[in-house]
PDB file of C-alpha atoms and ligand atoms in Angstrom:
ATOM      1  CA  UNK T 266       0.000   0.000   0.000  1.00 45.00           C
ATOM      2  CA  UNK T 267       2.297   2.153   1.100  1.00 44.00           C
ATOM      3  CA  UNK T 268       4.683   1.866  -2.416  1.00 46.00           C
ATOM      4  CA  UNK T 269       1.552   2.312  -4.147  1.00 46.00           C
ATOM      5  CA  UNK T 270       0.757   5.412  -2.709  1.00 40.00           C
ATOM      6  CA  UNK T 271       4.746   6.629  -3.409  1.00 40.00           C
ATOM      7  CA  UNK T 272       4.603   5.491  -6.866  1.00 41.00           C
ATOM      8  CA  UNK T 273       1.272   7.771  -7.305  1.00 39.00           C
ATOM      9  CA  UNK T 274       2.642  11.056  -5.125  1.00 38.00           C
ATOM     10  CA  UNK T 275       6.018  10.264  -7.386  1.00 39.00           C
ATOM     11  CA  UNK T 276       3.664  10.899 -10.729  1.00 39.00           C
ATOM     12  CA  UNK T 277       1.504  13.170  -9.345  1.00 39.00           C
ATOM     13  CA  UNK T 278       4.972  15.039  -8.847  1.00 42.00           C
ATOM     14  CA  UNK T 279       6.628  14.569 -12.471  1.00 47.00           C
ATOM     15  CA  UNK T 280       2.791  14.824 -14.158  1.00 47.00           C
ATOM     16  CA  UNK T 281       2.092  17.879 -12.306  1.00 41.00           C
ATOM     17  CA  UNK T 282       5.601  19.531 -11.852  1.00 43.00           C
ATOM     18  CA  UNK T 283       6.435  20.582 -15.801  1.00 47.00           C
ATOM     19  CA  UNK T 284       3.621  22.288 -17.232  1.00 39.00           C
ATOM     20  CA  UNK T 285       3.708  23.276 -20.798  1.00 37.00           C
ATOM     21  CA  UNK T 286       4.739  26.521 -21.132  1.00 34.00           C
ATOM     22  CA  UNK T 287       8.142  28.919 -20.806  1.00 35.00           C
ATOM     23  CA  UNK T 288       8.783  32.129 -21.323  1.00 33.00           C
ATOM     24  CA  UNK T 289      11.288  35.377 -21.986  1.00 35.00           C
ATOM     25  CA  UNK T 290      14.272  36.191 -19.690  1.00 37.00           C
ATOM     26  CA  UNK T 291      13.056  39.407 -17.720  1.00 36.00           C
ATOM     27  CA  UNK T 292      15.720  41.826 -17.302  1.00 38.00           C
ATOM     28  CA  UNK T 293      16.060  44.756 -14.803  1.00 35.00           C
ATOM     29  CA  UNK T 294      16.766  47.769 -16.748  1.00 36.00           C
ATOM     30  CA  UNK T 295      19.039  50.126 -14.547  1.00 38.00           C
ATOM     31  CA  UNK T 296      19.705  53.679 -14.615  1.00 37.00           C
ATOM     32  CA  UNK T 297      16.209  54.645 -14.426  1.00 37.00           C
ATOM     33  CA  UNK T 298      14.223  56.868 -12.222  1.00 38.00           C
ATOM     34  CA  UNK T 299      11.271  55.000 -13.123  1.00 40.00           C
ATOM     35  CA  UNK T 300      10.576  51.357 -11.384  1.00 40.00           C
ATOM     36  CA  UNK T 301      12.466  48.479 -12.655  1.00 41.00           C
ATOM     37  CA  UNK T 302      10.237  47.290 -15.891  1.00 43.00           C
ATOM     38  CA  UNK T 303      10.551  43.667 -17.760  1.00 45.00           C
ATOM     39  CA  UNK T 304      12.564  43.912 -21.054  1.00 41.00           C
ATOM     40  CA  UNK T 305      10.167  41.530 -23.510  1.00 42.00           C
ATOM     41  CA  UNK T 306      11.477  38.540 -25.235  1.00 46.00           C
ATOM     42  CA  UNK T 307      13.891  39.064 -28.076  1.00 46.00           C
ATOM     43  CA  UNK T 308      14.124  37.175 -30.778  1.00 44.00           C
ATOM     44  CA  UNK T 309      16.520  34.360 -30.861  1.00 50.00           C
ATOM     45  CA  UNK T 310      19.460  34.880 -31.815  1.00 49.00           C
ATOM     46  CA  UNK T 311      20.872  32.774 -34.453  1.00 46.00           C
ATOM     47  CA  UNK T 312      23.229  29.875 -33.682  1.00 48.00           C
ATOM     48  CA  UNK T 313      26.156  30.837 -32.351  1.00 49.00           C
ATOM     49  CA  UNK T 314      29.539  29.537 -32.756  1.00 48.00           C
ATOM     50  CA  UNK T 315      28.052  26.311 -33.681  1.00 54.00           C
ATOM     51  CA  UNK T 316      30.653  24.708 -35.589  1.00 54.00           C
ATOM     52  CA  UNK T 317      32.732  25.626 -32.782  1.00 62.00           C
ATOM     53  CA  UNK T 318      35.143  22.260 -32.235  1.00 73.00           C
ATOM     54  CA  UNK T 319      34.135  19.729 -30.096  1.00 83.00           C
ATOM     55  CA  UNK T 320      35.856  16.638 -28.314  1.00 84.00           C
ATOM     56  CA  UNK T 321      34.495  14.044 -26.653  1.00 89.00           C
ATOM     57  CA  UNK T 322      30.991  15.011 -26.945  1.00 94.00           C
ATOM     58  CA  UNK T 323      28.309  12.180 -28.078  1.00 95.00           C
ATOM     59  CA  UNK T 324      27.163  12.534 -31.572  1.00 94.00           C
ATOM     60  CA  UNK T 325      23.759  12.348 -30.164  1.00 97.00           C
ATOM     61  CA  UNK T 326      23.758  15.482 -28.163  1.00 97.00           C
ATOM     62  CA  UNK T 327      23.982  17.379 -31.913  1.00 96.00           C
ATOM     63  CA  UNK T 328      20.771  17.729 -33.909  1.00 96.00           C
ATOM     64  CA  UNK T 329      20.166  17.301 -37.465  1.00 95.00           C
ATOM     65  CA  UNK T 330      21.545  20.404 -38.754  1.00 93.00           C
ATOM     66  CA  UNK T 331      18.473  20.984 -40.920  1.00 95.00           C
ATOM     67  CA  UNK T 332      16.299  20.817 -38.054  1.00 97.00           C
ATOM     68  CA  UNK T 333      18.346  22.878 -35.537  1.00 96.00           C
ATOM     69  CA  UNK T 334      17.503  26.170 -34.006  1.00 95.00           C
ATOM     70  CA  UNK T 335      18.750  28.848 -31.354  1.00 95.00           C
ATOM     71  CA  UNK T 336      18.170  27.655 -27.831  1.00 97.00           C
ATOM     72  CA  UNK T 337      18.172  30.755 -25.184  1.00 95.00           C
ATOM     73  CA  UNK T 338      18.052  28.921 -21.437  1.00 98.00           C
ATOM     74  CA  UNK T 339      18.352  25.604 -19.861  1.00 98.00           C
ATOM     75  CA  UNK T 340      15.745  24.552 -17.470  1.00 98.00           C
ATOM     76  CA  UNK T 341      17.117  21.864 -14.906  1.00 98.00           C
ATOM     77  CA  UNK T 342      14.799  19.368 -13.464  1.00 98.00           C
ATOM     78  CA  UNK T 343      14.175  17.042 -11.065  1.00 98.00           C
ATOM     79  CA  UNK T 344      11.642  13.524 -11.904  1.00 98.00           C
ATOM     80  CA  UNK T 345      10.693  14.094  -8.522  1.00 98.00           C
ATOM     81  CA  UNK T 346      10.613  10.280  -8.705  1.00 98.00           C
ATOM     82  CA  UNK T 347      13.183   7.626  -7.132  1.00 98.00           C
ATOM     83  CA  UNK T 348      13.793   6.032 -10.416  1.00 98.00           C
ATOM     84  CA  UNK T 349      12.632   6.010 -14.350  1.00 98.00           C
ATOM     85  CA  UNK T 350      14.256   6.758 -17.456  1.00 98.00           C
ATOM     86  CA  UNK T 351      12.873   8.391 -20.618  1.00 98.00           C
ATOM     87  CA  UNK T 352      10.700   6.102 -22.124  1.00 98.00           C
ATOM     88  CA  UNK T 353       9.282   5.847 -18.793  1.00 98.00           C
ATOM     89  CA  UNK T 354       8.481   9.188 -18.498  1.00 98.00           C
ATOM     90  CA  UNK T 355       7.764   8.945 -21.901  1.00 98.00           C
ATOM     91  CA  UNK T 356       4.952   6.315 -21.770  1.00 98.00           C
ATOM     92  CA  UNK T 357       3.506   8.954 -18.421  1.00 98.00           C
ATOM     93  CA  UNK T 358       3.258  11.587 -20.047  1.00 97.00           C
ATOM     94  CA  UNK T 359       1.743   9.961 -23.431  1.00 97.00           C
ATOM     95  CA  UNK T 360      -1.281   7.958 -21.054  1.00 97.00           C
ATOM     96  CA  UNK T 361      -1.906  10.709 -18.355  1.00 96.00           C
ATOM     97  CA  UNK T 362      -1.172  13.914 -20.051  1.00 95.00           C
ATOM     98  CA  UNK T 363      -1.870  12.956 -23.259  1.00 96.00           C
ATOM     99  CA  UNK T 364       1.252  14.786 -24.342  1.00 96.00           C
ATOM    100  CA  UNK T 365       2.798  13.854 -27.384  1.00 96.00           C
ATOM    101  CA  UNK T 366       5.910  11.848 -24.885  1.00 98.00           C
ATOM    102  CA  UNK T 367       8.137  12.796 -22.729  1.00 98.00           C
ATOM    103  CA  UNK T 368       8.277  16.826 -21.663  1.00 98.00           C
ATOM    104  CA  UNK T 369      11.938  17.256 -21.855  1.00 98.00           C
ATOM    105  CA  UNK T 370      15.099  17.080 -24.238  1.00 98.00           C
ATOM    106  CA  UNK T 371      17.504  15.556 -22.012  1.00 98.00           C
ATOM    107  CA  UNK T 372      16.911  12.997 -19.528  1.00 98.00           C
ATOM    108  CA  UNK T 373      20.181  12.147 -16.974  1.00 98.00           C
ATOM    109  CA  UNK T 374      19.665   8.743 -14.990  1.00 98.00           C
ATOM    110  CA  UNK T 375      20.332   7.821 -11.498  1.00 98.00           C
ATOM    111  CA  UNK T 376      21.132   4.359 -11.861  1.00 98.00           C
ATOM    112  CA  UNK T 377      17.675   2.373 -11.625  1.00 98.00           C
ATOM    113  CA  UNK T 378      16.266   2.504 -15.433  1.00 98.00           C
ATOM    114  CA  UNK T 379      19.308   3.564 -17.277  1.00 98.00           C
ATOM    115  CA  UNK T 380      22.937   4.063 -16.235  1.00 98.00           C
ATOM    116  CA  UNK T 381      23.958   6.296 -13.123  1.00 98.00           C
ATOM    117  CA  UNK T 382      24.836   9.569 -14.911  1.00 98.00           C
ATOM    118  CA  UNK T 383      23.908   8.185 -18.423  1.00 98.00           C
ATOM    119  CA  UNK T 384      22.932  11.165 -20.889  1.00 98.00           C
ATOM    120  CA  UNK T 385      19.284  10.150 -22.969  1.00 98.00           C
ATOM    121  CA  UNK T 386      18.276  12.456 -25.943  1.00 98.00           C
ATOM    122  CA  UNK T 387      14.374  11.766 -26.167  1.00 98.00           C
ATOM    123  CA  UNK T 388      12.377  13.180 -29.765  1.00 98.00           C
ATOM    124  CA  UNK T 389      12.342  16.589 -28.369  1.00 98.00           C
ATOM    125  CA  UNK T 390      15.410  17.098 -29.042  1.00 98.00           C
ATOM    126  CA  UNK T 391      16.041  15.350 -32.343  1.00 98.00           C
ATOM    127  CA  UNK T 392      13.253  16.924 -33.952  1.00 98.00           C
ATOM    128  CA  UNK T 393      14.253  20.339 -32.171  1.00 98.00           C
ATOM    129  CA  UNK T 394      10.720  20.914 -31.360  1.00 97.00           C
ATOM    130  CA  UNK T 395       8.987  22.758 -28.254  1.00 97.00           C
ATOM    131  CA  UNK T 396       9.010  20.919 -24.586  1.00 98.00           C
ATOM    132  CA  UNK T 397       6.423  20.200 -22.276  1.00 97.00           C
ATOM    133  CA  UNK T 398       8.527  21.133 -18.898  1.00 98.00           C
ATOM    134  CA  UNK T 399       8.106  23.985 -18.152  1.00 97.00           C
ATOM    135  CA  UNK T 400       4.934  26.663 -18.462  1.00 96.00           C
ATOM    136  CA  UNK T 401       5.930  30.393 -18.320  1.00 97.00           C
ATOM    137  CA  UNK T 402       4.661  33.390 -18.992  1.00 96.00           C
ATOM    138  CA  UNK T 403       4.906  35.159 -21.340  1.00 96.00           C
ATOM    139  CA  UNK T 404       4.194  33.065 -24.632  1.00 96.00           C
ATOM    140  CA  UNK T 405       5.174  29.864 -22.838  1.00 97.00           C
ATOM    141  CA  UNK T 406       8.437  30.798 -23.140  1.00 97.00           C
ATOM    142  CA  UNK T 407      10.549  28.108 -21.229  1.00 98.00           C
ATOM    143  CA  UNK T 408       8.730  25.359 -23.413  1.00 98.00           C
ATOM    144  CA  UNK T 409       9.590  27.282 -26.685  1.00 97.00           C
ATOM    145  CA  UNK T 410      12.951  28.521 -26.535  1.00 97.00           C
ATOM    146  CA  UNK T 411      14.099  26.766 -23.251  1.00 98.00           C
ATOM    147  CA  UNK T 412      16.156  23.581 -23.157  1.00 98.00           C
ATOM    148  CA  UNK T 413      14.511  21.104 -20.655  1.00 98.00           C
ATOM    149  CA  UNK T 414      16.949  18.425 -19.275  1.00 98.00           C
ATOM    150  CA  UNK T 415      15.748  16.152 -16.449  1.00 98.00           C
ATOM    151  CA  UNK T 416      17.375  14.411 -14.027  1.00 98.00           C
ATOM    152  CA  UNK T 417      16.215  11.089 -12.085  1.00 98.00           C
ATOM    153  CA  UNK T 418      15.572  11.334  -8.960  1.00 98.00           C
ATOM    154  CA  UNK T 419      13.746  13.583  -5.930  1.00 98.00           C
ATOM    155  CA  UNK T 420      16.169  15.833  -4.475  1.00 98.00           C
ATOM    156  CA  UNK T 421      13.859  17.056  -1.538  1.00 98.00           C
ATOM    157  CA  UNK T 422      14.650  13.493  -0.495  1.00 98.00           C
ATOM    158  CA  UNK T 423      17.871  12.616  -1.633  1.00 98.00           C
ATOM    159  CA  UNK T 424      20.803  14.639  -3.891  1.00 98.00           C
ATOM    160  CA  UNK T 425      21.660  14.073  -7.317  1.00 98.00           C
ATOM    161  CA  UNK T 426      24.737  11.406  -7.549  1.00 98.00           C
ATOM    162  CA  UNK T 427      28.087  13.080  -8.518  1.00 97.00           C
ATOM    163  CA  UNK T 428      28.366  11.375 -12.042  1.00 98.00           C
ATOM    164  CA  UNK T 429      24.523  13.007 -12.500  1.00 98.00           C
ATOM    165  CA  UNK T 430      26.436  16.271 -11.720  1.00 98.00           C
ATOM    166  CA  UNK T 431      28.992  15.624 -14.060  1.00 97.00           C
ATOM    167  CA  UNK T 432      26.908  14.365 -16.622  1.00 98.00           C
ATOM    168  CA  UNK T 433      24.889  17.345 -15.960  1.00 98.00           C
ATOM    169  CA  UNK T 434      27.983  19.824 -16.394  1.00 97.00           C
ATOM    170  CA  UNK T 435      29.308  18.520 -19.653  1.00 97.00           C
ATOM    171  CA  UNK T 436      25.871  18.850 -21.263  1.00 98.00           C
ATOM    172  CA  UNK T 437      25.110  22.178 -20.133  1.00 98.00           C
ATOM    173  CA  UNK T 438      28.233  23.654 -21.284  1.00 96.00           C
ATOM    174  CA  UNK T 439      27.696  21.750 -24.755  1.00 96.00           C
ATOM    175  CA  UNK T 440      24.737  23.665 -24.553  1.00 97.00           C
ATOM    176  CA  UNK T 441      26.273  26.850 -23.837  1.00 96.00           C
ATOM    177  CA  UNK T 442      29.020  26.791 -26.046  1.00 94.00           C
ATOM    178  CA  UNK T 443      26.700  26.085 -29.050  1.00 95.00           C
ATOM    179  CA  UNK T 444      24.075  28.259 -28.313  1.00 96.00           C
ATOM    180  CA  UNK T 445      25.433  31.414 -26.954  1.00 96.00           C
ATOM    181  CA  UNK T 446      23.557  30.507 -23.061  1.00 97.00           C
ATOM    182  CA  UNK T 447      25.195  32.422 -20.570  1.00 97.00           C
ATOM    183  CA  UNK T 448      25.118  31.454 -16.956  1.00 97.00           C
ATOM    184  CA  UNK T 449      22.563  33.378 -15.663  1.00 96.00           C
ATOM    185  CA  UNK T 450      19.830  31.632 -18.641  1.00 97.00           C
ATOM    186  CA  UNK T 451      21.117  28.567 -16.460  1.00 98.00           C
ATOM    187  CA  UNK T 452      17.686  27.955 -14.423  1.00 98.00           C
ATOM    188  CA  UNK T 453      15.731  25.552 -11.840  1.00 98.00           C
ATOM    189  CA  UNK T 454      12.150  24.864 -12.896  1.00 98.00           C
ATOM    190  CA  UNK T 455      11.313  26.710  -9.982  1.00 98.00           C
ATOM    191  CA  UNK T 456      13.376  29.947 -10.347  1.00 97.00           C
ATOM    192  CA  UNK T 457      12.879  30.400 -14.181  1.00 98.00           C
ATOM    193  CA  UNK T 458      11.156  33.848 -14.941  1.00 97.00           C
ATOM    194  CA  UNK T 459       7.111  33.227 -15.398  1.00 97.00           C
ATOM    195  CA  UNK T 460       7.223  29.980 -14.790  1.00 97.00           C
ATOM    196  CA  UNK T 461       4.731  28.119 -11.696  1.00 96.00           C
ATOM    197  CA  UNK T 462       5.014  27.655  -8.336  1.00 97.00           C
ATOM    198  CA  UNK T 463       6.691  24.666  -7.907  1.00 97.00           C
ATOM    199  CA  UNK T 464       9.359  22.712  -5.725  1.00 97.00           C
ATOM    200  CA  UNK T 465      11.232  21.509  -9.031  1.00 98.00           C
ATOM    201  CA  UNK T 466      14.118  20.675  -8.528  1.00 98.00           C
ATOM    202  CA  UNK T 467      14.145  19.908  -5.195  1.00 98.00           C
ATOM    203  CA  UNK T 468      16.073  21.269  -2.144  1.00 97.00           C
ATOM    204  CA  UNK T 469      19.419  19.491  -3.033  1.00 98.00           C
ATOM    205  CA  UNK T 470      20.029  20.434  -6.276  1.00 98.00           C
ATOM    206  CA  UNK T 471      21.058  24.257  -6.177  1.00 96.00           C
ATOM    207  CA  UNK T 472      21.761  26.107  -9.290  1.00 97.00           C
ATOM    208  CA  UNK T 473      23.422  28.787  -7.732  1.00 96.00           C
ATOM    209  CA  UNK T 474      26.030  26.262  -7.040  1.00 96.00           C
ATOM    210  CA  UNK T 475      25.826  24.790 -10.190  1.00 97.00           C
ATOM    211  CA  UNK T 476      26.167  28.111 -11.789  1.00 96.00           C
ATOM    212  CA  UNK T 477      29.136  28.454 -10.159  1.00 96.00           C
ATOM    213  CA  UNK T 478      30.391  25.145 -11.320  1.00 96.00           C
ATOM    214  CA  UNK T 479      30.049  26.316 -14.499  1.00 94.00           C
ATOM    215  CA  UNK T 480      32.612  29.118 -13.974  1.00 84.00           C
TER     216      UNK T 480
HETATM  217 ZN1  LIG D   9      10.371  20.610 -13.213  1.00 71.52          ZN
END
């Protein structure tokens, strides 16, 4: 009884933590005698420095160049869940969201349905086409121009496992490097501009330390 009612909190958690929606980076504008106001969304830029050289990187993590676009933030994630994979998360969010599969583009294991640390690129990704991770305002945002990588695990509970980290490191700077993402588009679910309340991505995995990781 009592695993049945963690495996339903557990997808109440993932089904109801990553809406579908993200959003525009707000900016303070400074020097003004007026209140700080929101700078809207700009367009994205085009690819930057994307045949930039690469080592040791998995051919998977590239997209078909005819396919790819600019990419503005990264949204980190938590499953919320003790274990899963993508097609896991996958097959939820197909038969109770009735989402076309899995919300994000990036989906780093823990060890239980695919390898501790392992990197999985889900369709998202390969078909470079809007998430289902994260709904923010304005124009769902997050979802459109955001980068949604989740990793396995509920860190309110427990903290991600250091080869998640490092896993977690190398594709974000991937990111970064081919896209133009500075740190501060570096975002948990729960901190990205516009986006819901929500505890995602849990109390032990802090971006501000990861951001500084990235330095
Ligand atoms: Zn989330």
């Amino acid at each position: 009884m009592i695993n049945r009612v963690c495996i339903f909190l557990c997808c109440v958690c993932v089904l109801g933590g990553c809406g579908i929606n993200d959003e525009p980076m707000p900016q303070i504008v400074s020097g003004s005698s007026y209140a700080p106001r929101v700078i809207p969304p700009r367009i994205i830029a085009p690819k930057q420095n994307v045949r930039g050289s690469y080592s040791n990187i998995s051919r998977s993590w590239f997209p078909p160049s005819q396919l790819e676009k600019g990419w503005r933030a990264v949204i980190v994630h938590h499953s919320a869940t003790d274990f899963g994979n993508a097609a896991i998360f996958d097959k939820w969010h197909r038969e109770r969201n009735h989402w076309e599969g899995v919300g994000y583009d990036f989906v780093i294991g823990n060890g239980t349905d695919s390898d501790d640390g392992e990197v999985e690129v889900t369709f998202r990704w390969r078909k470079q086409i809007p998430g289902a991770h994260c709904r923010a305002e304005p124009n769902n945002w997050a979802n459109e121009d955001g980068i949604g990588i989740c990793l396995v695990g509920n860190f309110d509970k427990t903290a991600p496992s250091s080869r998640q980290i490092q896993s977690l490191l190398k594709l974000i700077h991937f990111l970064q490097k081919r896209y133009g993402i500075p740190n501060n588009r570096i975002y948990g679910h729960q901190d990205t501009p516009g986006a819901r309340v929500t505890d995602c991505p849990g109390r032990n995995l802090s971006i501000s330390r990861l951001r500084s990781m990235l330095n």
